[in-house]
mmCIF file of C-alpha atoms in Angstrom:
data_model
loop_
_atom_site.group_PDB
_atom_site.id
_atom_site.type_symbol
_atom_site.label_atom_id
_atom_site.label_comp_id
_atom_site.label_asym_id
_atom_site.label_seq_id
_atom_site.Cartn_x
_atom_site.Cartn_y
_atom_site.Cartn_z
ATOM 1 C CA MET A 144 85.290 -13.671 -26.650
ATOM 2 C CA THR A 145 87.842 -15.648 -28.671
ATOM 3 C CA ALA A 146 89.137 -17.288 -25.505
ATOM 4 C CA PHE A 147 85.623 -18.298 -24.395
ATOM 5 C CA ARG A 148 84.848 -19.726 -27.809
ATOM 6 C CA GLN A 149 88.096 -21.610 -27.888
ATOM 7 C CA TYR A 150 87.372 -22.954 -24.402
ATOM 8 C CA PHE A 151 83.966 -24.320 -25.368
ATOM 9 C CA GLU A 152 85.370 -25.738 -28.590
ATOM 10 C CA ASP A 153 87.989 -27.577 -26.555
ATOM 11 C CA ASN A 154 85.356 -28.711 -24.005
ATOM 12 C CA PRO A 155 82.139 -29.544 -25.940
ATOM 13 C CA GLU A 156 80.627 -31.488 -23.011
ATOM 14 C CA ILE A 157 80.656 -28.306 -20.851
ATOM 15 C CA PHE A 158 79.050 -26.343 -23.663
ATOM 16 C CA ALA A 159 76.293 -28.937 -24.004
ATOM 17 C CA ALA A 160 75.632 -28.855 -20.257
ATOM 18 C CA LEU A 161 75.421 -25.038 -20.325
ATOM 19 C CA VAL A 162 72.946 -25.089 -23.202
ATOM 20 C CA ALA A 163 70.797 -27.614 -21.331
ATOM 21 C CA ALA A 164 70.855 -25.494 -18.187
ATOM 22 C CA ILE A 165 69.834 -22.436 -20.149
ATOM 23 C CA ALA A 166 66.968 -24.401 -21.718
ATOM 24 C CA ILE A 167 65.789 -25.611 -18.320
ATOM 25 C CA LEU A 168 65.913 -22.126 -16.839
ATOM 26 C CA GLY A 169 64.043 -20.757 -19.840
ATOM 27 C CA GLY A 170 61.362 -23.384 -19.447
ATOM 28 C CA LEU A 171 60.971 -22.654 -15.759
ATOM 29 C CA LEU A 172 60.753 -18.921 -16.433
ATOM 30 C CA GLY A 173 58.154 -19.512 -19.120
ATOM 31 C CA SER A 174 56.105 -21.683 -16.747
ATOM 32 C CA VAL A 175 56.227 -19.019 -14.044
ATOM 33 C CA ILE A 176 55.163 -16.284 -16.480
ATOM 34 C CA GLY A 177 52.411 -18.486 -17.893
ATOM 35 C CA ALA A 178 51.127 -19.353 -14.445
ATOM 36 C CA LYS A 179 51.097 -15.691 -13.486
ATOM 37 C CA ILE A 180 49.144 -14.773 -16.603
ATOM 38 C CA GLN A 181 46.692 -17.599 -15.995
ATOM 39 C CA ALA A 182 46.272 -16.600 -12.347
ATOM 40 C CA ASN A 183 45.580 -12.992 -13.310
ATOM 41 C CA GLY A 184 43.068 -14.158 -15.860
ATOM 42 C CA GLY A 185 41.379 -16.386 -13.297
ATOM 43 C CA ARG A 186 41.076 -13.522 -10.845
ATOM 44 C CA ALA A 187 39.615 -11.299 -13.563
ATOM 45 C CA GLN A 188 37.061 -13.947 -14.422
ATOM 46 C CA ALA A 189 36.221 -14.427 -10.752
ATOM 47 C CA ASP A 190 35.817 -10.676 -10.213
ATOM 48 C CA ALA A 191 33.599 -10.401 -13.272
ATOM 49 C CA ALA A 192 31.476 -13.333 -12.132
ATOM 50 C CA GLN A 193 31.109 -11.870 -8.649
ATOM 51 C CA LYS A 194 30.113 -8.487 -10.056
ATOM 52 C CA ALA A 195 27.569 -10.112 -12.365
ATOM 53 C CA ALA A 196 26.117 -12.050 -9.441
ATOM 54 C CA GLU A 197 25.844 -8.870 -7.358
ATOM 55 C CA ILE A 198 24.107 -7.044 -10.220
ATOM 56 C CA ALA A 199 21.682 -9.942 -10.710
ATOM 57 C CA ALA A 200 20.942 -10.126 -6.982
ATOM 58 C CA GLU A 201 20.282 -6.379 -6.800
ATOM 59 C CA ALA A 202 18.028 -6.538 -9.851
ATOM 60 C CA GLN A 203 16.049 -9.365 -8.239
ATOM 61 C CA ARG A 204 15.748 -7.410 -4.989
ATOM 62 C CA VAL A 205 14.507 -4.296 -6.784
ATOM 63 C CA ALA A 206 12.023 -6.299 -8.852
ATOM 64 C CA ALA A 207 10.702 -8.092 -5.783
ATOM 65 C CA LEU A 208 10.339 -4.825 -3.854
ATOM 66 C CA TRP A 209 8.549 -3.234 -6.821
ATOM 67 C CA ASN A 210 6.056 -6.107 -6.947
ATOM 68 C CA VAL A 211 5.443 -6.051 -3.202
ATOM 69 C CA ARG A 212 4.896 -2.286 -3.180
ATOM 70 C CA GLN A 213 2.491 -2.459 -6.096
ATOM 71 C CA LEU A 214 0.443 -5.269 -4.572
ATOM 72 C CA GLN A 215 0.357 -3.768 -1.083
ATOM 73 C CA VAL A 216 -0.811 -0.334 -2.235
ATOM 74 C CA ALA A 217 -3.474 -1.886 -4.449
ATOM 75 C CA GLU A 218 -4.630 -4.059 -1.558
ATOM 76 C CA PHE A 219 -4.695 -1.059 0.796
ATOM 77 C CA ILE A 220 -6.903 0.912 -1.618
ATOM 78 C CA ARG A 221 -9.205 -2.086 -2.035
ATOM 79 C CA CYS A 222 -9.525 -2.466 1.742
ATOM 80 C CA VAL A 223 -10.316 1.227 2.139
ATOM 81 C CA ARG A 224 -13.093 1.121 -0.437
ATOM 82 C CA GLU A 225 -14.491 -2.090 1.018
ATOM 83 C CA ALA A 226 -14.505 -0.646 4.538
ATOM 84 C CA VAL A 227 -16.208 2.552 3.377
ATOM 85 C CA ALA A 228 -18.877 0.578 1.518
ATOM 86 C CA THR A 229 -19.472 -1.517 4.634
ATOM 87 C CA SER A 230 -19.725 1.503 6.926
ATOM 88 C CA GLN A 231 -22.185 3.235 4.586
ATOM 89 C CA ARG A 232 -24.598 0.354 5.204
ATOM 90 C CA LEU A 233 -25.060 1.830 8.680
ATOM 91 C CA TYR A 234 -27.207 4.523 7.038
ATOM 92 C CA GLU A 235 -29.641 1.798 5.962
ATOM 93 C CA ALA A 236 -29.516 -0.588 8.944
ATOM 94 C CA GLU A 237 -31.361 -0.758 12.218
ATOM 95 C CA PRO A 238 -29.527 1.043 15.043
ATOM 96 C CA ASP A 239 -29.192 -2.198 17.009
ATOM 97 C CA ASP A 240 -27.573 -4.156 14.172
ATOM 98 C CA GLN A 241 -24.515 -5.291 16.125
ATOM 99 C CA GLU A 242 -23.440 -7.774 13.466
ATOM 100 C CA LEU A 243 -23.035 -4.976 10.940
ATOM 101 C CA ARG A 244 -21.084 -2.885 13.431
ATOM 102 C CA GLN A 245 -18.698 -5.787 13.967
ATOM 103 C CA LEU A 246 -18.233 -6.089 10.205
ATOM 104 C CA VAL A 247 -17.425 -2.378 9.989
ATOM 105 C CA HIS A 248 -14.936 -2.665 12.847
ATOM 106 C CA ALA A 249 -13.225 -5.659 11.205
ATOM 107 C CA ALA A 250 -13.058 -3.870 7.847
ATOM 108 C CA TYR A 251 -11.265 -0.890 9.349
ATOM 109 C CA GLN A 252 -8.906 -3.122 11.279
ATOM 110 C CA ALA A 253 -7.918 -4.606 7.912
ATOM 111 C CA ILE A 254 -7.084 -1.084 6.687
ATOM 112 C CA GLU A 255 -4.880 -0.451 9.702
ATOM 113 C CA PHE A 256 -3.059 -3.728 9.126
ATOM 114 C CA LYS A 257 -2.387 -2.908 5.453
ATOM 115 C CA ALA A 258 -1.224 0.562 6.397
ATOM 116 C CA ALA A 259 1.252 -0.941 8.875
ATOM 117 C CA GLU A 260 2.640 -3.183 6.118
ATOM 118 C CA LEU A 261 3.083 -0.232 3.756
ATOM 119 C CA ILE A 262 4.897 1.799 6.381
ATOM 120 C CA LEU A 263 7.628 -0.871 6.367
ATOM 121 C CA ILE A 264 8.242 -0.957 2.595
ATOM 122 C CA ALA A 265 7.026 2.245 0.934
ATOM 123 C CA THR A 266 8.844 5.524 0.393
ATOM 124 C CA GLU A 267 8.385 8.340 2.894
ATOM 125 C CA GLU A 268 6.104 10.251 0.526
ATOM 126 C CA VAL A 269 3.772 7.275 0.117
ATOM 127 C CA VAL A 270 3.825 6.528 3.846
ATOM 128 C CA ASN A 271 2.716 10.096 4.623
ATOM 129 C CA VAL A 272 -0.212 9.822 2.216
ATOM 130 C CA VAL A 273 -1.140 6.374 3.540
ATOM 131 C CA GLU A 274 -1.337 7.758 7.078
ATOM 132 C CA ALA A 275 -3.462 10.706 5.898
ATOM 133 C CA THR A 276 -5.742 8.327 3.989
ATOM 134 C CA LEU A 277 -6.112 6.102 7.034
ATOM 135 C CA LEU A 278 -7.086 9.107 9.165
ATOM 136 C CA ALA A 279 -9.669 10.258 6.602
ATOM 137 C CA ALA A 280 -11.142 6.752 6.401
ATOM 138 C CA GLU A 281 -11.390 6.458 10.185
ATOM 139 C CA GLU A 282 -13.152 9.834 10.408
ATOM 140 C CA LEU A 283 -15.660 8.668 7.809
ATOM 141 C CA GLU A 284 -16.159 5.445 9.760
ATOM 142 C CA GLN A 285 -16.775 7.342 12.992
ATOM 143 C CA GLU A 286 -19.256 9.595 11.245
ATOM 144 C CA ALA A 287 -21.164 6.554 9.973
ATOM 145 C CA MET A 288 -21.071 4.920 13.402
ATOM 146 C CA ASP A 289 -22.380 8.054 15.114
ATOM 147 C CA SER A 290 -24.847 9.398 12.569
ATOM 148 C CA GLY A 291 -25.798 6.410 10.422
ATOM 149 C CA PRO A 292 -28.423 4.889 12.747
ATOM 150 C CA THR A 293 -30.188 8.192 13.390
ATOM 151 C CA ALA A 294 -30.002 9.184 9.732
ATOM 152 C CA HIS A 295 -31.614 5.865 8.852
ATOM 153 C CA ALA A 296 -34.327 6.414 11.473
ATOM 154 C CA GLU A 297 -35.032 9.861 10.047
ATOM 155 C CA ALA A 298 -35.186 8.457 6.518
ATOM 156 C CA VAL A 299 -37.802 5.916 7.597
ATOM 157 C CA PHE A 300 -39.677 8.605 9.487
ATOM 158 C CA THR A 301 -39.659 10.877 6.425
ATOM 159 C CA ARG A 302 -41.195 8.146 4.259
ATOM 160 C CA LEU A 303 -43.940 7.695 6.836
ATOM 161 C CA TYR A 304 -44.391 11.467 7.054
ATOM 162 C CA LEU A 305 -44.983 11.551 3.288
ATOM 163 C CA SER A 306 -47.110 8.420 3.290
ATOM 164 C CA ARG A 307 -50.344 8.387 1.309
ATOM 165 C CA ASP A 308 -52.006 6.737 4.277
ATOM 166 C CA MET A 309 -53.678 9.660 5.996
ATOM 167 C CA GLU A 310 -53.535 8.159 9.490
ATOM 168 C CA THR A 311 -49.800 7.417 9.183
ATOM 169 C CA ALA A 312 -49.007 10.845 7.743
ATOM 170 C CA ARG A 313 -51.074 12.632 10.441
ATOM 171 C CA ALA A 314 -49.360 10.724 13.267
ATOM 172 C CA ALA A 315 -45.952 11.483 11.767
ATOM 173 C CA ARG A 316 -46.775 15.201 11.586
ATOM 174 C CA VAL A 317 -47.809 15.225 15.235
ATOM 175 C CA ALA A 318 -44.557 13.491 16.179
ATOM 176 C CA GLN A 319 -42.582 15.917 14.029
ATOM 177 C CA ASN A 320 -44.076 18.873 15.875
ATOM 178 C CA VAL A 321 -43.040 17.284 19.149
ATOM 179 C CA LEU A 322 -39.504 16.684 17.876
ATOM 180 C CA ASN A 323 -39.234 20.282 16.615
ATOM 181 C CA ALA A 324 -40.377 21.774 19.916
ATOM 182 C CA GLU A 325 -37.454 23.502 21.606
ATOM 183 C CA THR A 326 -38.824 23.430 25.165
ATOM 184 C CA GLY A 327 -41.266 21.554 27.273
ATOM 185 C CA GLU A 328 -40.858 18.173 25.612
ATOM 186 C CA THR A 329 -39.204 15.323 27.487
ATOM 187 C CA TYR A 330 -37.800 12.052 26.248
ATOM 188 C CA GLU A 331 -41.001 10.356 27.372
ATOM 189 C CA SER A 332 -43.252 12.720 25.441
ATOM 190 C CA ARG A 333 -41.114 12.457 22.331
ATOM 191 C CA THR A 334 -41.075 8.670 22.564
ATOM 192 C CA ARG A 335 -44.824 8.542 23.101
ATOM 193 C CA ALA A 336 -45.474 10.661 20.034
ATOM 194 C CA LEU A 337 -43.118 8.562 17.881
ATOM 195 C CA ARG A 338 -44.614 5.288 19.050
ATOM 196 C CA GLY A 339 -47.915 6.518 17.716
ATOM 197 C CA VAL A 340 -46.587 6.517 14.145
ATOM 198 C CA PRO A 341 -47.611 3.278 12.372
ATOM 199 C CA GLY A 342 -44.659 1.463 10.807
ATOM 200 C CA LEU A 343 -42.034 3.039 13.062
ATOM 201 C CA SER A 344 -40.263 0.386 15.138
ATOM 202 C CA GLU A 345 -39.528 0.749 18.845
ATOM 203 C CA THR A 346 -35.819 0.917 18.097
ATOM 204 C CA LEU A 347 -36.215 3.698 15.543
ATOM 205 C CA ALA A 348 -38.564 5.594 17.826
ATOM 206 C CA HIS A 349 -35.949 5.461 20.605
ATOM 207 C CA GLU A 350 -33.195 6.617 18.198
ATOM 208 C CA LEU A 351 -35.259 9.582 17.051
ATOM 209 C CA ALA A 352 -36.342 10.502 20.564
ATOM 210 C CA VAL A 353 -32.740 10.612 21.750
ATOM 211 C CA ASN A 354 -30.886 12.065 18.765
ATOM 212 C CA SER A 355 -33.206 13.682 16.266
ATOM 213 C CA GLY A 356 -33.722 17.412 16.397
ATOM 214 C CA GLY A 357 -35.352 18.275 13.117
ATOM 215 C CA GLY A 358 -33.200 18.773 10.046
ATOM 216 C CA ASN A 359 -30.305 16.835 11.503
ATOM 217 C CA ARG A 360 -30.402 14.257 8.719
ATOM 218 C CA LEU A 361 -29.509 16.802 6.072
ATOM 219 C CA GLN A 362 -26.658 18.050 8.237
ATOM 220 C CA TRP A 363 -25.344 14.503 8.730
ATOM 221 C CA ILE A 364 -25.575 13.786 5.034
ATOM 222 C CA GLU A 365 -23.640 16.964 4.264
ATOM 223 C CA THR A 366 -20.983 16.169 6.861
ATOM 224 C CA GLY A 367 -20.639 12.597 5.653
ATOM 225 C CA GLY A 368 -20.399 13.773 2.054
ATOM 226 C CA ARG A 369 -17.665 16.249 2.917
ATOM 227 C CA LYS A 370 -15.631 13.616 4.721
ATOM 228 C CA SER A 371 -16.170 11.212 1.841
ATOM 229 C CA ASN A 372 -14.762 13.825 -0.571
ATOM 230 C CA VAL A 373 -11.705 14.264 1.652
ATOM 231 C CA LEU A 374 -11.093 10.529 1.560
ATOM 232 C CA GLU A 375 -11.396 10.427 -2.228
ATOM 233 C CA GLU A 376 -8.856 13.239 -2.484
ATOM 234 C CA LYS A 377 -6.425 11.315 -0.280
ATOM 235 C CA LEU A 378 -6.883 8.170 -2.359
ATOM 236 C CA ALA A 379 -6.163 10.122 -5.559
ATOM 237 C CA GLU A 380 -3.068 11.596 -3.903
ATOM 238 C CA LEU A 381 -1.978 8.099 -2.884
ATOM 239 C CA VAL A 382 -2.273 6.884 -6.472
ATOM 240 C CA ARG A 383 -0.095 9.770 -7.690
ATOM 241 C CA ALA A 384 2.531 9.164 -4.992
ATOM 242 C CA THR A 385 2.555 5.442 -5.734
ATOM 243 C CA ARG A 386 3.036 6.008 -9.465
ATOM 244 C CA THR A 387 6.040 8.167 -8.595
ATOM 245 C CA MET A 388 7.412 5.477 -6.262
ATOM 246 C CA LEU A 389 6.946 2.778 -8.909
ATOM 247 C CA ARG A 390 8.268 5.073 -11.676
ATOM 248 C CA SER A 391 5.200 4.295 -13.741
ATOM 249 C CA GLU A 392 6.000 7.025 -16.280
ATOM 250 C CA ASP A 393 9.473 5.623 -17.006
ATOM 251 C CA ASP A 394 10.413 3.233 -19.783
ATOM 252 C CA VAL A 395 10.384 -0.064 -17.929
ATOM 253 C CA ALA A 396 11.743 -2.180 -20.801
ATOM 254 C CA PRO A 397 14.814 -4.021 -19.485
ATOM 255 C CA ALA A 398 18.081 -2.690 -20.839
ATOM 256 C CA THR A 399 20.405 -5.172 -22.562
ATOM 257 C CA PRO A 400 23.600 -5.406 -20.506
ATOM 258 C CA GLU A 401 26.941 -4.791 -22.198
ATOM 259 C CA PRO A 402 28.610 -8.103 -23.198
ATOM 260 C CA ARG A 403 31.230 -9.098 -20.670
ATOM 261 C CA ARG A 404 34.759 -8.848 -22.022
ATOM 262 C CA ARG A 405 36.955 -11.879 -21.670
ATOM 263 C CA TRP A 406 40.117 -11.263 -19.696
ATOM 264 C CA TRP A 407 42.376 -12.283 -22.534
ATOM 265 C CA ARG A 408 40.735 -9.722 -24.845
ATOM 266 C CA ALA A 409 41.033 -6.868 -22.414
ATOM 267 C CA ALA A 410 43.428 -4.223 -23.524
#
């Protein structure tokens, strides 16, 4: 050590150059370390930003899906009720009302379209109930299509049967006896008897002659009522399944995210 010190004392210019070299190397090392720290910090910030963006994108996707599911189920239920209300008008319309039949057909096509949309976005539980609801609605529609015109004809005939006009009531009773006869009465004889009832149109007379058998109206009303109850049960089940899918019983208040830690404060 003494020799080294004596050497540098005898050669001060070499000592000065060595000190300068050490200072330069120290500066370079400090720059490298600083750059490394800064790079690590930049990567941490970038990772945090990417994660935040992914969380935000997922939250937006979930919110959008929630809204679409809610709207589509509500629209499906509305279409079902509208179609049922339209089909029930068949019990009050003339049998040859083709315009009403087209409206009923279009209303049930709208249900099928909404059901197809829900199948693409809803949970499996909701999809199963939607399909069951669609089936129940279509059975109710078919019942109205098949029985509505004759039920309407029988309702009109019943009012005429109970009419205070003696001639009308008497003619209706004669026709009723013909309709109730189990044997010996042909379509022609039934039609002839029904045409003799004042206030009964040709179309209604034909409908009764072909399809009425005495007491059928009550049976059709009972069948239609039973199918209507089934549909209401399916709709109630759909509401319950949808509330589960939408987590309606949960606390939906948005949670405040934890403040993001800066990279230079991370320990």
